[in-house]
Amino acid sequence: MRPIDFERPAEFLRAQLLRPFSALADFLYPPACSVCGISTGGHRGVCAKCWSGIRFIERPYCEVLGIPFSHDLGAGILSAEAIANPPPFDRLRSAATHDHAVRDLVHGLKYRDRTDLAPMMAAWMLRASDGTVESCDALIPVPLHRTRMLARKFNQAAELARHMARLSGKPLLAATLIRVKRTSQQVGLGAKAREDNVRGAFAIAKGCENDIFGKRIVLIDDVYTTGATVSAASRTLRKAGAAEITVLTFARALSEPI
């Protein structure tokens, strides 16, 4: 028997009380890969085959857009895209490229109501945040319009942000940034059409201006494609006086490292 941690008796007692229920849950719902469903040793995990297909985004990468480089060009190097078209946010970080298993995880959360995937995805995002979550003042999810929220029942970005706030202990401002314009689905739209679609779509909720002014904000979304949505949201945050804006997504569309 493991020694009792007398410094945290409440946590120990809770673990002992929940142990029979955990065993029952494992019996009724055996641990399986979060992507393909094959049996695994634990919940909220990925099997070896699916894991090998995940391309995590690691350094070296562009310090602004997080685009990975095929070779280390030295500290502080920026991509041509970041130099030619500086974004309205300070930096972008993403956990992995949007292909194979990662795409399945995103679609599972977003379209198949797999909210059970959010804790694992949030943990990967926290690891990829490059210390920005640790140093930020608050986490803000990219919001859905109220009509889409009624149809979908939950906001995938808010789910990721909620679990990240729990893991990091940082404040979650889920109602500070609001979507005031009902936009069309971004899927299938080109870069210019996406930009036009979300122009003027966001605002700061009345009375929440002090949540943003002078603060270091981490803006959370599930996928970065062309950046139109997070750029529109970032402009709203910047106009409200945000001192620093980091965009953090679970996945990003990327062909190959440059």
PDB file of C-alpha atoms in Angstrom:
ATOM      1  CA  MET A   1       0.000   0.000   0.000  1.00  0.00           C
ATOM      2  CA  ARG A   2       1.242   3.469  -0.879  1.00  0.00           C
ATOM      3  CA  PRO A   3       1.995   5.782   2.078  1.00  0.00           C
ATOM      4  CA  ILE A   4      -0.733   8.269   2.916  1.00  0.00           C
ATOM      5  CA  ASP A   5       0.076  11.858   2.036  1.00  0.00           C
ATOM      6  CA  PHE A   6      -0.947  13.548   5.289  1.00  0.00           C
ATOM      7  CA  GLU A   7      -0.264  16.969   3.767  1.00  0.00           C
ATOM      8  CA  ARG A   8      -3.142  16.445   1.311  1.00  0.00           C
ATOM      9  CA  PRO A   9      -5.638  14.207   3.137  1.00  0.00           C
ATOM     10  CA  ALA A  10      -8.652  15.531   1.211  1.00  0.00           C
ATOM     11  CA  GLU A  11      -7.092  14.620  -2.137  1.00  0.00           C
ATOM     12  CA  PHE A  12      -6.118  11.194  -0.829  1.00  0.00           C
ATOM     13  CA  LEU A  13      -9.629  10.520   0.520  1.00  0.00           C
ATOM     14  CA  ARG A  14     -11.197  11.668  -2.759  1.00  0.00           C
ATOM     15  CA  ALA A  15      -8.931   9.338  -4.753  1.00  0.00           C
ATOM     16  CA  GLN A  16      -9.828   6.375  -2.530  1.00  0.00           C
ATOM     17  CA  LEU A  17     -13.550   7.067  -2.787  1.00  0.00           C
ATOM     18  CA  LEU A  18     -13.421   7.387  -6.573  1.00  0.00           C
ATOM     19  CA  ARG A  19     -11.272   4.295  -7.152  1.00  0.00           C
ATOM     20  CA  PRO A  20     -14.212   1.799  -7.382  1.00  0.00           C
ATOM     21  CA  PHE A  21     -16.041   4.094  -9.797  1.00  0.00           C
ATOM     22  CA  SER A  22     -12.916   4.445 -11.945  1.00  0.00           C
ATOM     23  CA  ALA A  23     -12.594   0.666 -12.129  1.00  0.00           C
ATOM     24  CA  LEU A  24     -16.248   0.393 -13.133  1.00  0.00           C
ATOM     25  CA  ALA A  25     -15.809   3.075 -15.785  1.00  0.00           C
ATOM     26  CA  ASP A  26     -12.786   1.240 -17.209  1.00  0.00           C
ATOM     27  CA  PHE A  27     -14.870  -1.941 -17.383  1.00  0.00           C
ATOM     28  CA  LEU A  28     -17.822  -0.273 -19.095  1.00  0.00           C
ATOM     29  CA  TYR A  29     -15.723   2.023 -21.282  1.00  0.00           C
ATOM     30  CA  PRO A  30     -12.291   0.409 -21.808  1.00  0.00           C
ATOM     31  CA  PRO A  31      -9.420   2.833 -22.509  1.00  0.00           C
ATOM     32  CA  ALA A  32      -9.055   3.457 -26.242  1.00  0.00           C
ATOM     33  CA  CYS A  33      -7.018   5.606 -28.605  1.00  0.00           C
ATOM     34  CA  SER A  34      -8.587   9.044 -28.881  1.00  0.00           C
ATOM     35  CA  VAL A  35      -8.105   8.958 -32.661  1.00  0.00           C
ATOM     36  CA  CYS A  36      -8.730   5.460 -34.026  1.00  0.00           C
ATOM     37  CA  GLY A  37     -10.441   3.762 -31.059  1.00  0.00           C
ATOM     38  CA  ILE A  38      -8.019   0.840 -30.658  1.00  0.00           C
ATOM     39  CA  SER A  39      -7.515  -0.397 -27.087  1.00  0.00           C
ATOM     40  CA  THR A  40      -4.820   1.415 -25.103  1.00  0.00           C
ATOM     41  CA  GLY A  41      -3.394   1.319 -21.595  1.00  0.00           C
ATOM     42  CA  GLY A  42      -5.117   4.468 -20.396  1.00  0.00           C
ATOM     43  CA  HIS A  43      -7.796   7.020 -21.143  1.00  0.00           C
ATOM     44  CA  ARG A  44      -7.142  10.258 -23.060  1.00  0.00           C
ATOM     45  CA  GLY A  45      -4.213   8.761 -24.907  1.00  0.00           C
ATOM     46  CA  VAL A  46      -3.139   7.999 -28.468  1.00  0.00           C
ATOM     47  CA  CYS A  47      -1.917   4.655 -29.781  1.00  0.00           C
ATOM     48  CA  ALA A  48       1.602   4.271 -31.148  1.00  0.00           C
ATOM     49  CA  LYS A  49       0.479   4.250 -34.784  1.00  0.00           C
ATOM     50  CA  CYS A  50      -1.542   7.470 -34.494  1.00  0.00           C
ATOM     51  CA  TRP A  51       1.157   9.092 -32.361  1.00  0.00           C
ATOM     52  CA  SER A  52       3.742   8.471 -35.080  1.00  0.00           C
ATOM     53  CA  GLY A  53       1.555  10.407 -37.521  1.00  0.00           C
ATOM     54  CA  ILE A  54       1.421  13.572 -35.405  1.00  0.00           C
ATOM     55  CA  ARG A  55       3.740  16.389 -36.449  1.00  0.00           C
ATOM     56  CA  PHE A  56       4.343  18.528 -33.385  1.00  0.00           C
ATOM     57  CA  ILE A  57       5.609  22.033 -34.097  1.00  0.00           C
ATOM     58  CA  GLU A  58       8.959  22.461 -32.417  1.00  0.00           C
ATOM     59  CA  ARG A  59      11.807  24.958 -32.688  1.00  0.00           C
ATOM     60  CA  PRO A  60      13.343  26.234 -34.878  1.00  0.00           C
ATOM     61  CA  TYR A  61      10.403  28.339 -36.047  1.00  0.00           C
ATOM     62  CA  CYS A  62       9.494  31.929 -36.885  1.00  0.00           C
ATOM     63  CA  GLU A  63       9.252  33.832 -33.614  1.00  0.00           C
ATOM     64  CA  VAL A  64       6.134  35.685 -34.810  1.00  0.00           C
ATOM     65  CA  LEU A  65       4.104  33.218 -36.887  1.00  0.00           C
ATOM     66  CA  GLY A  66       5.478  29.984 -35.464  1.00  0.00           C
ATOM     67  CA  ILE A  67       6.180  28.579 -38.941  1.00  0.00           C
ATOM     68  CA  PRO A  68       8.782  25.820 -38.517  1.00  0.00           C
ATOM     69  CA  PHE A  69      12.112  26.115 -40.296  1.00  0.00           C
ATOM     70  CA  SER A  70      13.834  23.078 -41.787  1.00  0.00           C
ATOM     71  CA  HIS A  71      17.171  24.394 -40.463  1.00  0.00           C
ATOM     72  CA  ASP A  72      18.128  26.433 -37.421  1.00  0.00           C
ATOM     73  CA  LEU A  73      18.893  29.923 -38.716  1.00  0.00           C
ATOM     74  CA  GLY A  74      19.625  31.424 -35.309  1.00  0.00           C
ATOM     75  CA  ALA A  75      17.652  33.094 -32.556  1.00  0.00           C
ATOM     76  CA  GLY A  76      14.958  35.626 -33.420  1.00  0.00           C
ATOM     77  CA  ILE A  77      14.739  34.784 -37.125  1.00  0.00           C
ATOM     78  CA  LEU A  78      11.447  35.746 -38.791  1.00  0.00           C
ATOM     79  CA  SER A  79       9.766  34.198 -41.802  1.00  0.00           C
ATOM     80  CA  ALA A  80       9.314  36.197 -45.008  1.00  0.00           C
ATOM     81  CA  GLU A  81       5.562  36.216 -44.394  1.00  0.00           C
ATOM     82  CA  ALA A  82       5.950  37.779 -40.949  1.00  0.00           C
ATOM     83  CA  ILE A  83       8.216  40.481 -42.353  1.00  0.00           C
ATOM     84  CA  ALA A  84       6.066  41.272 -45.395  1.00  0.00           C
ATOM     85  CA  ASN A  85       2.699  41.119 -43.608  1.00  0.00           C
ATOM     86  CA  PRO A  86       3.109  41.646 -39.845  1.00  0.00           C
ATOM     87  CA  PRO A  87       0.051  40.260 -38.030  1.00  0.00           C
ATOM     88  CA  PRO A  88      -2.038  42.294 -35.552  1.00  0.00           C
ATOM     89  CA  PHE A  89      -0.975  39.920 -32.765  1.00  0.00           C
ATOM     90  CA  ASP A  90       2.494  39.577 -31.247  1.00  0.00           C
ATOM     91  CA  ARG A  91       3.037  35.890 -31.827  1.00  0.00           C
ATOM     92  CA  LEU A  92       1.360  32.654 -32.852  1.00  0.00           C
ATOM     93  CA  ARG A  93       2.005  29.256 -31.325  1.00  0.00           C
ATOM     94  CA  SER A  94       0.364  25.940 -32.261  1.00  0.00           C
ATOM     95  CA  ALA A  95       0.782  22.434 -30.927  1.00  0.00           C
ATOM     96  CA  ALA A  96       0.796  20.459 -34.194  1.00  0.00           C
ATOM     97  CA  THR A  97       0.152  20.592 -37.915  1.00  0.00           C
ATOM     98  CA  HIS A  98      -3.431  20.106 -39.082  1.00  0.00           C
ATOM     99  CA  ASP A  99      -3.160  16.724 -40.758  1.00  0.00           C
ATOM    100  CA  HIS A 100      -3.755  13.020 -40.124  1.00  0.00           C
ATOM    101  CA  ALA A 101      -4.474  12.259 -36.464  1.00  0.00           C
ATOM    102  CA  VAL A 102      -4.542  15.930 -35.458  1.00  0.00           C
ATOM    103  CA  ARG A 103      -7.282  16.680 -37.996  1.00  0.00           C
ATOM    104  CA  ASP A 104      -9.305  13.758 -36.601  1.00  0.00           C
ATOM    105  CA  LEU A 105      -8.974  15.153 -33.068  1.00  0.00           C
ATOM    106  CA  VAL A 106     -10.080  18.623 -34.201  1.00  0.00           C
ATOM    107  CA  HIS A 107     -13.080  17.230 -36.074  1.00  0.00           C
ATOM    108  CA  GLY A 108     -13.961  14.974 -33.157  1.00  0.00           C
ATOM    109  CA  LEU A 109     -14.134  17.912 -30.762  1.00  0.00           C
ATOM    110  CA  LYS A 110     -15.730  20.368 -33.181  1.00  0.00           C
ATOM    111  CA  TYR A 111     -18.232  18.271 -35.112  1.00  0.00           C
ATOM    112  CA  ARG A 112     -18.795  15.089 -33.101  1.00  0.00           C
ATOM    113  CA  ASP A 113     -19.181  16.622 -29.627  1.00  0.00           C
ATOM    114  CA  ARG A 114     -16.072  14.820 -28.309  1.00  0.00           C
ATOM    115  CA  THR A 115     -15.571  17.250 -25.440  1.00  0.00           C
ATOM    116  CA  ASP A 116     -13.669  14.462 -23.661  1.00  0.00           C
ATOM    117  CA  LEU A 117     -10.767  15.229 -26.023  1.00  0.00           C
ATOM    118  CA  ALA A 118     -10.405  18.808 -24.798  1.00  0.00           C
ATOM    119  CA  PRO A 119      -8.274  18.088 -21.665  1.00  0.00           C
ATOM    120  CA  MET A 120      -5.629  16.224 -23.671  1.00  0.00           C
ATOM    121  CA  MET A 121      -5.635  18.817 -26.460  1.00  0.00           C
ATOM    122  CA  ALA A 122      -5.365  21.662 -23.937  1.00  0.00           C
ATOM    123  CA  ALA A 123      -2.368  19.987 -22.286  1.00  0.00           C
ATOM    124  CA  TRP A 124      -0.592  19.772 -25.647  1.00  0.00           C
ATOM    125  CA  MET A 125      -1.374  23.449 -26.285  1.00  0.00           C
ATOM    126  CA  LEU A 126      -0.006  24.453 -22.895  1.00  0.00           C
ATOM    127  CA  ARG A 127       3.254  22.670 -23.703  1.00  0.00           C
ATOM    128  CA  ALA A 128       3.434  24.479 -27.057  1.00  0.00           C
ATOM    129  CA  SER A 129       2.675  27.910 -25.593  1.00  0.00           C
ATOM    130  CA  ASP A 130       6.378  28.725 -25.200  1.00  0.00           C
ATOM    131  CA  GLY A 131       5.847  30.179 -21.714  1.00  0.00           C
ATOM    132  CA  THR A 132       3.250  32.722 -22.868  1.00  0.00           C
ATOM    133  CA  VAL A 133       0.438  31.174 -20.824  1.00  0.00           C
ATOM    134  CA  GLU A 134       2.621  31.224 -17.728  1.00  0.00           C
ATOM    135  CA  SER A 135       3.345  34.943 -18.192  1.00  0.00           C
ATOM    136  CA  CYS A 136      -0.087  36.097 -19.392  1.00  0.00           C
ATOM    137  CA  ASP A 137      -2.803  37.900 -17.442  1.00  0.00           C
ATOM    138  CA  ALA A 138      -5.776  36.054 -18.914  1.00  0.00           C
ATOM    139  CA  LEU A 139      -6.979  33.499 -21.453  1.00  0.00           C
ATOM    140  CA  ILE A 140      -9.690  34.471 -23.939  1.00  0.00           C
ATOM    141  CA  PRO A 141     -11.361  32.017 -26.357  1.00  0.00           C
ATOM    142  CA  VAL A 142     -12.438  33.083 -29.837  1.00  0.00           C
ATOM    143  CA  PRO A 143     -16.220  33.365 -29.350  1.00  0.00           C
ATOM    144  CA  LEU A 144     -19.093  31.991 -31.394  1.00  0.00           C
ATOM    145  CA  HIS A 145     -22.094  34.080 -32.372  1.00  0.00           C
ATOM    146  CA  ARG A 146     -25.059  33.382 -30.078  1.00  0.00           C
ATOM    147  CA  THR A 147     -27.092  31.784 -32.893  1.00  0.00           C
ATOM    148  CA  ARG A 148     -24.302  29.360 -33.745  1.00  0.00           C
ATOM    149  CA  MET A 149     -23.770  28.665 -30.063  1.00  0.00           C
ATOM    150  CA  LEU A 150     -27.442  27.643 -29.774  1.00  0.00           C
ATOM    151  CA  ALA A 151     -27.059  25.303 -32.738  1.00  0.00           C
ATOM    152  CA  ARG A 152     -23.750  23.758 -31.693  1.00  0.00           C
ATOM    153  CA  LYS A 153     -24.412  23.780 -27.921  1.00  0.00           C
ATOM    154  CA  PHE A 154     -20.758  24.487 -27.044  1.00  0.00           C
ATOM    155  CA  ASN A 155     -17.753  26.478 -28.258  1.00  0.00           C
ATOM    156  CA  GLN A 156     -14.738  24.281 -28.958  1.00  0.00           C
ATOM    157  CA  ALA A 157     -12.320  27.175 -28.365  1.00  0.00           C
ATOM    158  CA  ALA A 158     -13.932  27.861 -24.995  1.00  0.00           C
ATOM    159  CA  GLU A 159     -13.638  24.180 -24.045  1.00  0.00           C
ATOM    160  CA  LEU A 160      -9.918  24.228 -24.809  1.00  0.00           C
ATOM    161  CA  ALA A 161      -9.485  27.513 -22.916  1.00  0.00           C
ATOM    162  CA  ARG A 162     -11.431  26.200 -19.920  1.00  0.00           C
ATOM    163  CA  HIS A 163      -9.159  23.193 -19.491  1.00  0.00           C
ATOM    164  CA  MET A 164      -6.063  25.300 -20.110  1.00  0.00           C
ATOM    165  CA  ALA A 165      -7.158  27.680 -17.365  1.00  0.00           C
ATOM    166  CA  ARG A 166      -7.598  24.718 -15.027  1.00  0.00           C
ATOM    167  CA  LEU A 167      -4.141  23.366 -15.861  1.00  0.00           C
ATOM    168  CA  SER A 168      -2.353  26.706 -15.664  1.00  0.00           C
ATOM    169  CA  GLY A 169      -4.316  28.495 -12.945  1.00  0.00           C
ATOM    170  CA  LYS A 170      -4.739  31.528 -15.214  1.00  0.00           C
ATOM    171  CA  PRO A 171      -8.005  33.532 -15.338  1.00  0.00           C
ATOM    172  CA  LEU A 172     -10.453  32.588 -18.094  1.00  0.00           C
ATOM    173  CA  LEU A 173     -12.384  35.510 -19.579  1.00  0.00           C
ATOM    174  CA  ALA A 174     -15.008  33.598 -21.536  1.00  0.00           C
ATOM    175  CA  ALA A 175     -17.492  36.470 -21.917  1.00  0.00           C
ATOM    176  CA  THR A 176     -15.174  39.470 -22.434  1.00  0.00           C
ATOM    177  CA  LEU A 177     -14.738  39.132 -26.201  1.00  0.00           C
ATOM    178  CA  ILE A 178     -18.034  38.669 -28.049  1.00  0.00           C
ATOM    179  CA  ARG A 179     -19.002  38.008 -31.654  1.00  0.00           C
ATOM    180  CA  VAL A 180     -21.498  40.660 -32.713  1.00  0.00           C
ATOM    181  CA  LYS A 181     -21.789  39.681 -36.374  1.00  0.00           C
ATOM    182  CA  ARG A 182     -23.078  36.348 -37.586  1.00  0.00           C
ATOM    183  CA  THR A 183     -20.537  35.223 -40.158  1.00  0.00           C
ATOM    184  CA  SER A 184     -20.622  32.481 -42.764  1.00  0.00           C
ATOM    185  CA  GLN A 185     -18.665  29.289 -42.255  1.00  0.00           C
ATOM    186  CA  GLN A 186     -14.998  29.895 -43.085  1.00  0.00           C
ATOM    187  CA  VAL A 187     -14.546  26.402 -44.563  1.00  0.00           C
ATOM    188  CA  GLY A 188     -14.212  26.610 -48.321  1.00  0.00           C
ATOM    189  CA  LEU A 189     -13.534  30.353 -48.433  1.00  0.00           C
ATOM    190  CA  GLY A 190     -10.327  31.856 -49.826  1.00  0.00           C
ATOM    191  CA  ALA A 191      -8.048  34.088 -47.777  1.00  0.00           C
ATOM    192  CA  LYS A 192      -9.620  37.365 -48.964  1.00  0.00           C
ATOM    193  CA  ALA A 193     -13.165  36.050 -48.528  1.00  0.00           C
ATOM    194  CA  ARG A 194     -12.322  34.865 -45.016  1.00  0.00           C
ATOM    195  CA  GLU A 195     -10.964  38.297 -44.130  1.00  0.00           C
ATOM    196  CA  ASP A 196     -14.081  40.049 -45.471  1.00  0.00           C
ATOM    197  CA  ASN A 197     -16.312  37.548 -43.694  1.00  0.00           C
ATOM    198  CA  VAL A 198     -14.996  38.325 -40.190  1.00  0.00           C
ATOM    199  CA  ARG A 199     -14.384  42.051 -40.590  1.00  0.00           C
ATOM    200  CA  GLY A 200     -16.153  43.863 -37.731  1.00  0.00           C
ATOM    201  CA  ALA A 201     -17.313  40.556 -36.237  1.00  0.00           C
ATOM    202  CA  PHE A 202     -15.931  41.073 -32.721  1.00  0.00           C
ATOM    203  CA  ALA A 203     -16.370  43.543 -29.862  1.00  0.00           C
ATOM    204  CA  ILE A 204     -15.558  43.876 -26.175  1.00  0.00           C
ATOM    205  CA  ALA A 205     -18.571  43.236 -23.944  1.00  0.00           C
ATOM    206  CA  LYS A 206     -19.925  46.346 -22.277  1.00  0.00           C
ATOM    207  CA  GLY A 207     -18.264  46.967 -18.922  1.00  0.00           C
ATOM    208  CA  CYS A 208     -15.371  44.566 -19.627  1.00  0.00           C
ATOM    209  CA  GLU A 209     -12.914  47.092 -21.035  1.00  0.00           C
ATOM    210  CA  ASN A 210     -10.684  46.883 -17.946  1.00  0.00           C
ATOM    211  CA  ASP A 211     -10.291  43.142 -18.541  1.00  0.00           C
ATOM    212  CA  ILE A 212      -8.221  44.008 -21.610  1.00  0.00           C
ATOM    213  CA  PHE A 213      -6.537  47.374 -21.132  1.00  0.00           C
ATOM    214  CA  GLY A 214      -2.823  46.988 -20.414  1.00  0.00           C
ATOM    215  CA  LYS A 215      -3.111  43.179 -20.118  1.00  0.00           C
ATOM    216  CA  ARG A 216      -1.161  40.339 -21.687  1.00  0.00           C
ATOM    217  CA  ILE A 217      -3.749  38.182 -23.407  1.00  0.00           C
ATOM    218  CA  VAL A 218      -3.567  34.667 -24.823  1.00  0.00           C
ATOM    219  CA  LEU A 219      -6.254  34.221 -27.489  1.00  0.00           C
ATOM    220  CA  ILE A 220      -7.361  30.589 -27.850  1.00  0.00           C
ATOM    221  CA  ASP A 221      -8.723  28.834 -30.951  1.00  0.00           C
ATOM    222  CA  ASP A 222      -8.733  25.284 -32.287  1.00  0.00           C
ATOM    223  CA  VAL A 223      -7.177  25.751 -35.750  1.00  0.00           C
ATOM    224  CA  TYR A 224      -5.144  28.441 -37.510  1.00  0.00           C
ATOM    225  CA  THR A 225      -5.667  28.389 -41.282  1.00  0.00           C
ATOM    226  CA  THR A 226      -5.301  31.795 -42.945  1.00  0.00           C
ATOM    227  CA  GLY A 227      -5.441  33.697 -39.657  1.00  0.00           C
ATOM    228  CA  ALA A 228      -8.449  35.816 -40.663  1.00  0.00           C
ATOM    229  CA  THR A 229     -10.528  35.032 -37.569  1.00  0.00           C
ATOM    230  CA  VAL A 230      -7.806  35.467 -34.934  1.00  0.00           C
ATOM    231  CA  SER A 231      -6.523  38.583 -36.729  1.00  0.00           C
ATOM    232  CA  ALA A 232      -9.973  40.192 -36.576  1.00  0.00           C
ATOM    233  CA  ALA A 233     -10.279  39.259 -32.903  1.00  0.00           C
ATOM    234  CA  SER A 234      -6.754  40.538 -32.197  1.00  0.00           C
ATOM    235  CA  ARG A 235      -7.524  43.924 -33.772  1.00  0.00           C
ATOM    236  CA  THR A 236     -10.468  44.267 -31.403  1.00  0.00           C
ATOM    237  CA  LEU A 237      -8.300  43.378 -28.411  1.00  0.00           C
ATOM    238  CA  ARG A 238      -5.557  45.749 -29.554  1.00  0.00           C
ATOM    239  CA  LYS A 239      -8.049  48.585 -29.999  1.00  0.00           C
ATOM    240  CA  ALA A 240      -9.219  47.934 -26.432  1.00  0.00           C
ATOM    241  CA  GLY A 241      -5.660  48.462 -25.183  1.00  0.00           C
ATOM    242  CA  ALA A 242      -4.224  44.952 -24.867  1.00  0.00           C
ATOM    243  CA  ALA A 243      -0.494  45.244 -24.135  1.00  0.00           C
ATOM    244  CA  GLU A 244       0.418  41.882 -25.666  1.00  0.00           C
ATOM    245  CA  ILE A 245      -1.520  39.303 -27.681  1.00  0.00           C
ATOM    246  CA  THR A 246      -0.447  35.712 -28.188  1.00  0.00           C
ATOM    247  CA  VAL A 247      -2.575  33.487 -30.414  1.00  0.00           C
ATOM    248  CA  LEU A 248      -2.495  29.855 -29.276  1.00  0.00           C
ATOM    249  CA  THR A 249      -4.153  27.099 -31.304  1.00  0.00           C
ATOM    250  CA  PHE A 250      -4.197  23.333 -31.141  1.00  0.00           C
ATOM    251  CA  ALA A 251      -3.455  22.922 -34.853  1.00  0.00           C
ATOM    252  CA  ARG A 252      -2.365  24.997 -37.815  1.00  0.00           C
ATOM    253  CA  ALA A 253      -2.569  24.401 -41.541  1.00  0.00           C
ATOM    254  CA  LEU A 254       0.931  23.938 -42.873  1.00  0.00           C
ATOM    255  CA  SER A 255       2.370  22.195 -45.887  1.00  0.00           C
ATOM    256  CA  GLU A 256       6.069  21.775 -45.132  1.00  0.00           C
ATOM    257  CA  PRO A 257       8.674  23.592 -43.003  1.00  0.00           C
ATOM    258  CA  ILE A 258      10.341  26.487 -44.856  1.00  0.00           C
TER     259      ILE A 258
END
